């Protein structure tokens, strides 16, 4: 594009349009004022990071084509996705490109002879996006395959069942109004034709599941489904040639409805996965490495011990190392749970994942990324996930009880009819009829519809369940374990007390402190400034402000020299701090203030308890759920917070692995544990617990390993989640009840040989309607 | 009368089977894989002819 004699390049049509619009109304100034430093990704962030040999393992080969999955960072709108698609499609040898806007993933099909993966990556990078190779996690690929298979099976079953219904209605009509024997036979024959693939192709997964269940002696829902479908199928085949009533539609409907239920389950899980991805940051961890030629941005993964990194204020340390130059304060709460910043001098170790707060430092790498603290925690998480035993779902437990009961009833029918003098064939048919009527079609809908409705309601109010089984486990929780920093507490300090010396007003003391701390990003400073703004104080400008890491800050306010900081810092400034001051309690921090060399007072700050933290603890305790506090912070600080929110069981000084072990011990004792946390150090515990609950805004690894995520880090939503879970499970139980009741009524009819297809169809329709209607009730009710 | 019904049933089965084949083809081609992007696609400009 040419404009004002200068060539301008636009990233996409949208930006070009915006540019024309902006210059068109005479606001071209915007482009001169805009701060280019902050725009988009760092220049040269990509810089040929990936070679062909590195990318080779990420390419899948299908039918002579290479398929590459790329995660593209920087896709913000639909036109970004469009742009990537079009540009990549024009590369030589690229056959097909699909960019999924929701997940920022691209799938590129290309001819390996003509296009190289590195060219594709380079092209994406040229556009100003950051490509990363992406391997579908095995579980995810399996889920996608499973969904396709399920969809095909359901579509087939649906189509055939529709056909079957036409024949069945003709047969129902014939049952009431009379039908020619040969017409009936024809209809029944076509019914057999369409039902056979439904039972043996569409229902194959259930038959396999039932067989596995029998082999492992764990009868579940699959077994019940298989027994119901097969008994009605074979009963009908026999009746077709023996001249009786057929029940093909029962067999077909059971399979179709249950496949539909499985599809709903998949939909709920996918929606949750998309919801969780919103909370994760896509940008790859990268570091600024100091070399002889200056600073270069590189991926954290390629850092080697001995490399020297530059870490600016506000950035995360990419790997474990130690400070080699500069001083700063570090927020280690994501790693250790320690709420207050830790001062770091040269030589002090820093943990990957913790946040550099105040100053820019040089860090020497001690361990590569693969052996760092974060990687060790990730391994712990993986182990915990592998160890976690699957919990049997409610529907399976009910089926496990129901199957033997039905089989015993069928056996009784057989013996009773034989004893009554019936022909063996008739007796066997009646016994089979008992089994076929006992298996409710609505069984497959009972759980998925309720869970879809329940998780939908929860998602609308900011609670994301990662699966239906989470609702089930959450409803049965008996112990809740909380992390301290960032979960029960806000993770940032707040002023709790203002203690001026006599003759000085509290407001003035606060104003002085706020004036010198105004420009600082330190959490204590931010808390003081925020408190000052809240109390409505005026801003006084300070000059010549200097910050000493790990000490305090000095400045000149209204001509007077003001110092704020810890005791040692003020003494270093030549201020007499009274010795008889009350020592800060555990978890508290004192900021002393002096003006013109005279001590003026002290501000006491504390990492405050979140609003609603004690409410949520009381909520669980009132329902007989024990509450625990597990913290990586010191025992005393943990105990102080626990006292404030009303928790009695407190454990401090815990390592990440300890938290997981503690929860495992509790669960071995029969407890169902809910763990709520947000830090890296909580991740193993979140993975171990029956229900792991992360707060949005927490670390990525915590959100990834949890089962349920609370948006906006609001603890009151945990109560909502628990209520929704309990209500949903109540509805599931009602649904299962409804589903079985209609069919139980049919059992006596079947036992006496009076079952008719019309009754079987009515039971089927009524139970399904009741179940779906009951589940929809969840959407209307108020969970407040 | 009976023959006409049989013919009609077979016809309907064939019609349905046609739809079913289209459905299978659509699933295999990945039409149902991404539910998010297609709805934004109508806002895209048409691609110019390749040079």
Coordinates of C-alpha atoms in Angstrom, one line a residue, chain A residues 145-446:
Chain A
X145 CA -11.0 -40.7 16.3
X146 CA -13.6 -41.9 18.9
X147 CA -15.8 -39.0 18.1
X148 CA -15.8 -39.6 14.4
X149 CA -16.5 -43.3 14.9
X150 CA -19.3 -42.5 17.3
X151 CA -20.8 -40.0 14.9
X152 CA -20.8 -42.5 12.1
X153 CA -22.3 -45.2 14.3
X154 CA -24.9 -42.9 15.6
X155 CA -25.8 -41.5 12.1
X156 CA -26.2 -45.0 10.8
X157 CA -28.3 -46.1 13.7
X158 CA -30.4 -43.0 13.5
X159 CA -31.1 -43.6 9.8
X160 CA -31.9 -47.2 10.2
X161 CA -34.1 -46.7 13.2
X162 CA -36.1 -44.1 11.3
X163 CA -36.8 -46.7 8.7
X164 CA -37.6 -49.2 11.3
X165 CA -40.2 -46.9 12.9
X166 CA -42.2 -46.8 9.7
X167 CA -42.5 -50.6 9.7
X168 CA -43.2 -50.7 13.4
X169 CA -46.1 -48.2 13.0
X170 CA -47.6 -50.3 10.3
X171 CA -47.3 -53.3 12.7
X172 CA -48.9 -51.3 15.6
X173 CA -51.8 -50.4 13.4
X174 CA -52.1 -53.9 12.2
X175 CA -52.1 -55.1 15.9
X176 CA -55.2 -53.0 16.5
X177 CA -57.0 -53.1 13.2
X178 CA -56.0 -56.4 11.7
X179 CA -53.4 -57.0 9.1
X180 CA -52.9 -59.6 6.4
X181 CA -50.5 -62.3 7.6
X182 CA -48.2 -61.9 4.6
X183 CA -48.0 -58.1 4.9
X184 CA -47.1 -58.6 8.5
X185 CA -44.5 -61.0 7.6
X186 CA -43.0 -58.6 5.0
X187 CA -42.9 -55.8 7.5
X188 CA -41.3 -58.0 10.1
X189 CA -38.7 -59.1 7.6
X190 CA -37.8 -55.6 6.7
X191 CA -37.6 -54.8 10.4
X192 CA -35.0 -57.6 10.8
X193 CA -33.1 -56.3 7.8
X194 CA -32.6 -52.8 9.2
X195 CA -32.2 -53.9 12.9
X196 CA -29.3 -56.3 12.3
X197 CA -26.7 -53.6 11.4
X198 CA -27.9 -51.4 14.2
X199 CA -27.3 -54.1 16.8
X200 CA -24.2 -55.7 15.4
X201 CA -22.5 -52.7 13.8
X202 CA -23.7 -49.6 15.7
X203 CA -23.9 -51.5 18.9
X204 CA -20.5 -53.2 18.5
X205 CA -18.8 -51.1 21.2
X206 CA -21.4 -52.2 23.8
X207 CA -21.0 -55.8 22.8
X208 CA -17.3 -55.5 23.2
X209 CA -17.7 -53.6 26.5
X210 CA -20.1 -56.2 27.8
X211 CA -17.7 -59.1 26.9
X212 CA -14.9 -57.3 28.6
X213 CA -17.1 -56.7 31.6
X214 CA -18.0 -60.3 31.9
X215 CA -14.4 -61.4 31.5
X216 CA -13.2 -59.0 34.3
X217 CA -16.3 -59.8 36.4
X218 CA -17.2 -56.1 36.5
X219 CA -20.7 -56.0 35.1
X220 CA -21.6 -52.5 34.0
X221 CA -23.9 -50.5 31.8
X222 CA -22.5 -52.1 28.7
X223 CA -23.5 -55.5 29.8
X224 CA -27.0 -54.4 30.6
X225 CA -27.3 -52.7 27.2
X226 CA -26.0 -55.8 25.4
X227 CA -28.3 -58.1 27.3
X228 CA -31.3 -55.9 26.5
X229 CA -30.5 -55.4 22.8
X230 CA -29.5 -59.0 22.2
X231 CA -32.4 -60.6 24.0
X232 CA -35.0 -58.4 22.2
X233 CA -33.2 -59.1 18.9
X234 CA -33.1 -62.9 19.2
X235 CA -36.6 -63.0 20.7
X236 CA -37.8 -61.2 17.6
X237 CA -35.9 -63.3 15.2
X238 CA -37.5 -66.4 16.8
X239 CA -40.9 -64.7 16.8
X240 CA -40.6 -63.7 13.1
X241 CA -40.3 -67.4 12.1
X242 CA -42.5 -68.7 14.9
X243 CA -45.3 -66.3 14.1
X244 CA -45.3 -64.0 17.2
X245 CA -45.0 -60.3 17.9
X246 CA -41.5 -58.7 17.2
X247 CA -39.6 -56.2 19.4
X248 CA -37.0 -55.1 16.9
X249 CA -37.6 -51.4 17.7
X250 CA -36.7 -52.0 21.4
X251 CA -33.3 -53.4 20.3
X252 CA -32.7 -50.6 17.8
X253 CA -33.9 -47.8 20.2
X254 CA -31.7 -48.9 23.0
X255 CA -28.6 -48.7 20.8
X256 CA -29.5 -45.5 19.1
X257 CA -30.5 -43.6 22.3
X258 CA -27.4 -44.7 24.1
X259 CA -25.2 -43.7 21.2
X260 CA -26.9 -40.3 21.4
X261 CA -26.1 -40.1 25.1
X262 CA -22.4 -40.8 24.4
X263 CA -22.4 -38.1 21.7
X264 CA -23.8 -35.6 24.3
X265 CA -21.1 -36.6 26.7
X266 CA -18.5 -35.9 24.1
X267 CA -20.0 -32.5 23.3
X268 CA -19.8 -31.5 27.0
X269 CA -16.2 -32.6 27.3
X270 CA -15.2 -30.7 24.1
X271 CA -16.9 -27.6 25.3
X272 CA -15.0 -27.8 28.6
X273 CA -11.7 -28.3 26.8
X274 CA -12.3 -25.2 24.8
X275 CA -13.2 -23.3 27.9
X276 CA -10.1 -24.3 29.7
X277 CA -7.8 -23.3 26.8
X278 CA -9.0 -19.8 27.2
X279 CA -7.2 -19.6 30.5
X280 CA -4.0 -20.9 29.3
X281 CA -1.3 -18.7 27.8
X282 CA -0.3 -19.9 24.4
X283 CA 3.0 -18.0 24.2
X284 CA 6.0 -20.3 24.5
X285 CA 8.3 -19.8 27.4
X286 CA 11.2 -17.9 26.1
X287 CA 14.3 -16.2 27.5
X288 CA 16.7 -13.4 26.7
X289 CA 20.1 -14.8 26.5
X290 CA 23.2 -12.7 26.8
X291 CA 25.8 -13.4 24.2
X292 CA 28.9 -11.7 23.0
X293 CA 26.8 -10.0 20.3
X294 CA 24.2 -8.7 22.7
X295 CA 20.8 -10.0 23.8
X296 CA 18.9 -12.6 21.8
X297 CA 15.5 -14.2 22.5
X298 CA 15.5 -17.9 22.5
X299 CA 13.2 -20.7 23.5
X300 CA 13.7 -21.8 27.1
X301 CA 14.0 -25.4 26.0
X302 CA 17.4 -24.8 24.4
X303 CA 19.0 -23.2 27.4
X304 CA 22.1 -24.9 28.7
X305 CA 23.7 -24.7 32.2
X306 CA 26.1 -21.8 32.2
X307 CA 24.1 -19.6 29.9
X308 CA 23.6 -16.1 31.2
X309 CA 20.1 -14.7 30.9
X310 CA 18.7 -11.2 31.3
X311 CA 15.4 -11.2 33.3
X312 CA 13.5 -8.0 33.5
X313 CA 11.1 -6.8 36.2
X314 CA 7.7 -8.4 35.8
X315 CA 9.0 -11.4 33.9
X316 CA 9.0 -15.1 34.9
X317 CA 12.3 -16.9 35.4
X318 CA 12.4 -19.4 32.6
X319 CA 14.5 -22.0 34.3
X320 CA 16.3 -22.7 37.6
X321 CA 19.5 -20.8 38.2
X322 CA 21.2 -18.3 40.4
X323 CA 21.5 -14.5 40.3
X324 CA 24.9 -13.5 38.9
X325 CA 24.5 -9.7 38.8
X326 CA 22.0 -7.3 40.1
X327 CA 19.6 -7.4 43.1
X328 CA 15.8 -7.8 43.0
X329 CA 12.9 -9.2 44.8
X330 CA 11.2 -12.3 43.7
X331 CA 7.6 -13.6 44.1
X332 CA 8.1 -17.2 44.7
X333 CA 4.5 -17.9 45.6
X334 CA 3.7 -20.0 42.5
X335 CA 6.6 -22.3 43.4
X336 CA 6.6 -22.4 47.2
X337 CA 3.5 -20.7 48.5
X338 CA 5.5 -18.1 50.3
X339 CA 3.3 -15.0 50.1
X340 CA 5.8 -12.2 50.4
X341 CA 8.6 -11.4 48.0
X342 CA 12.0 -12.7 48.7
X343 CA 15.1 -10.5 48.2
X344 CA 17.8 -11.9 46.0
X345 CA 21.4 -10.9 46.0
X346 CA 24.0 -12.2 43.6
X347 CA 24.6 -15.9 44.3
X348 CA 21.0 -16.5 45.5
X349 CA 19.2 -19.3 43.7
X350 CA 16.0 -18.6 41.7
X351 CA 13.3 -21.1 40.9
X352 CA 11.9 -21.4 37.4
X353 CA 8.3 -20.2 37.3
X354 CA 8.7 -17.6 40.0
X355 CA 8.3 -13.9 39.1
X356 CA 10.9 -11.2 39.1
X357 CA 9.4 -8.2 40.7
X358 CA 11.6 -5.1 41.1
X359 CA 14.9 -5.1 39.2
X360 CA 16.5 -6.5 36.1
X361 CA 19.0 -9.2 36.9
X362 CA 21.4 -11.5 35.2
X363 CA 20.8 -15.1 35.9
X364 CA 23.2 -18.0 35.3
X365 CA 21.4 -21.2 34.3
X366 CA 22.0 -24.1 36.6
X367 CA 19.8 -26.8 35.2
X368 CA 18.3 -27.3 31.7
X369 CA 14.5 -26.9 31.4
X370 CA 14.0 -30.7 31.4
X371 CA 15.4 -31.0 35.0
X372 CA 14.1 -27.8 36.4
X373 CA 11.7 -27.5 39.3
X374 CA 8.7 -27.1 36.9
X375 CA 9.7 -30.2 34.9
X376 CA 10.1 -32.2 38.1
X377 CA 6.6 -31.1 39.2
X378 CA 5.2 -32.0 35.8
X379 CA 6.7 -35.5 36.2
X380 CA 5.1 -35.8 39.7
X381 CA 1.8 -34.8 38.1
X382 CA 2.1 -37.4 35.4
X383 CA 2.8 -40.1 37.9
X384 CA -0.1 -39.1 40.0
X385 CA -2.4 -39.1 37.0
X386 CA -1.3 -42.6 36.1
X387 CA -1.9 -43.8 39.6
X388 CA -5.4 -42.4 39.9
X389 CA -7.8 -45.3 39.9
X390 CA -10.9 -44.8 37.8
X391 CA -14.0 -44.3 39.8
X392 CA -17.0 -46.4 38.8
X393 CA -19.8 -44.3 37.6
X394 CA -23.2 -44.3 39.2
X395 CA -25.0 -45.8 36.1
X396 CA -22.4 -48.6 36.1
X397 CA -23.0 -49.3 39.8
X398 CA -26.8 -49.4 39.3
X399 CA -26.4 -51.7 36.3
X400 CA -24.1 -54.0 38.2
X401 CA -26.9 -54.5 40.7
X402 CA -29.7 -54.7 38.2
X403 CA -28.2 -57.3 35.8
X404 CA -28.2 -60.2 38.3
X405 CA -31.7 -59.3 39.5
X406 CA -33.1 -59.4 36.0
X407 CA -31.3 -62.6 35.2
X408 CA -32.7 -64.2 38.4
X409 CA -36.2 -63.0 37.5
X410 CA -35.8 -64.5 34.0
X411 CA -34.7 -67.7 35.5
X412 CA -37.7 -67.8 37.9
X413 CA -40.0 -67.1 34.9
X414 CA -38.5 -70.0 33.0
X415 CA -38.8 -72.5 35.9
X416 CA -42.2 -71.3 36.9
X417 CA -43.6 -71.6 33.3
X418 CA -42.0 -75.0 32.9
X419 CA -43.5 -76.1 36.2
X420 CA -46.9 -74.7 35.0
X421 CA -46.8 -77.1 32.0
X422 CA -45.8 -74.6 29.3
X423 CA -43.9 -75.8 26.2
X424 CA -40.1 -75.2 26.7
X425 CA -40.0 -72.8 23.7
X426 CA -42.8 -70.7 25.1
X427 CA -41.2 -70.6 28.6
X428 CA -37.9 -69.6 27.1
X429 CA -39.6 -66.8 25.1
X430 CA -41.3 -65.5 28.2
X431 CA -38.0 -65.5 30.1
X432 CA -36.3 -63.6 27.3
X433 CA -39.2 -61.1 27.3
X434 CA -38.5 -60.4 30.9
X435 CA -34.9 -59.5 30.0
X436 CA -35.9 -57.4 27.0
X437 CA -38.5 -55.3 28.8
X438 CA -36.2 -54.8 31.9
X439 CA -33.5 -52.9 30.0
X440 CA -34.5 -49.3 29.7
X441 CA -33.6 -47.3 26.6
X442 CA -33.5 -44.2 28.7
X443 CA -30.6 -45.6 30.7
X444 CA -28.1 -44.2 28.2
X445 CA -29.7 -40.7 28.4
X446 CA -30.1 -40.6 32.2

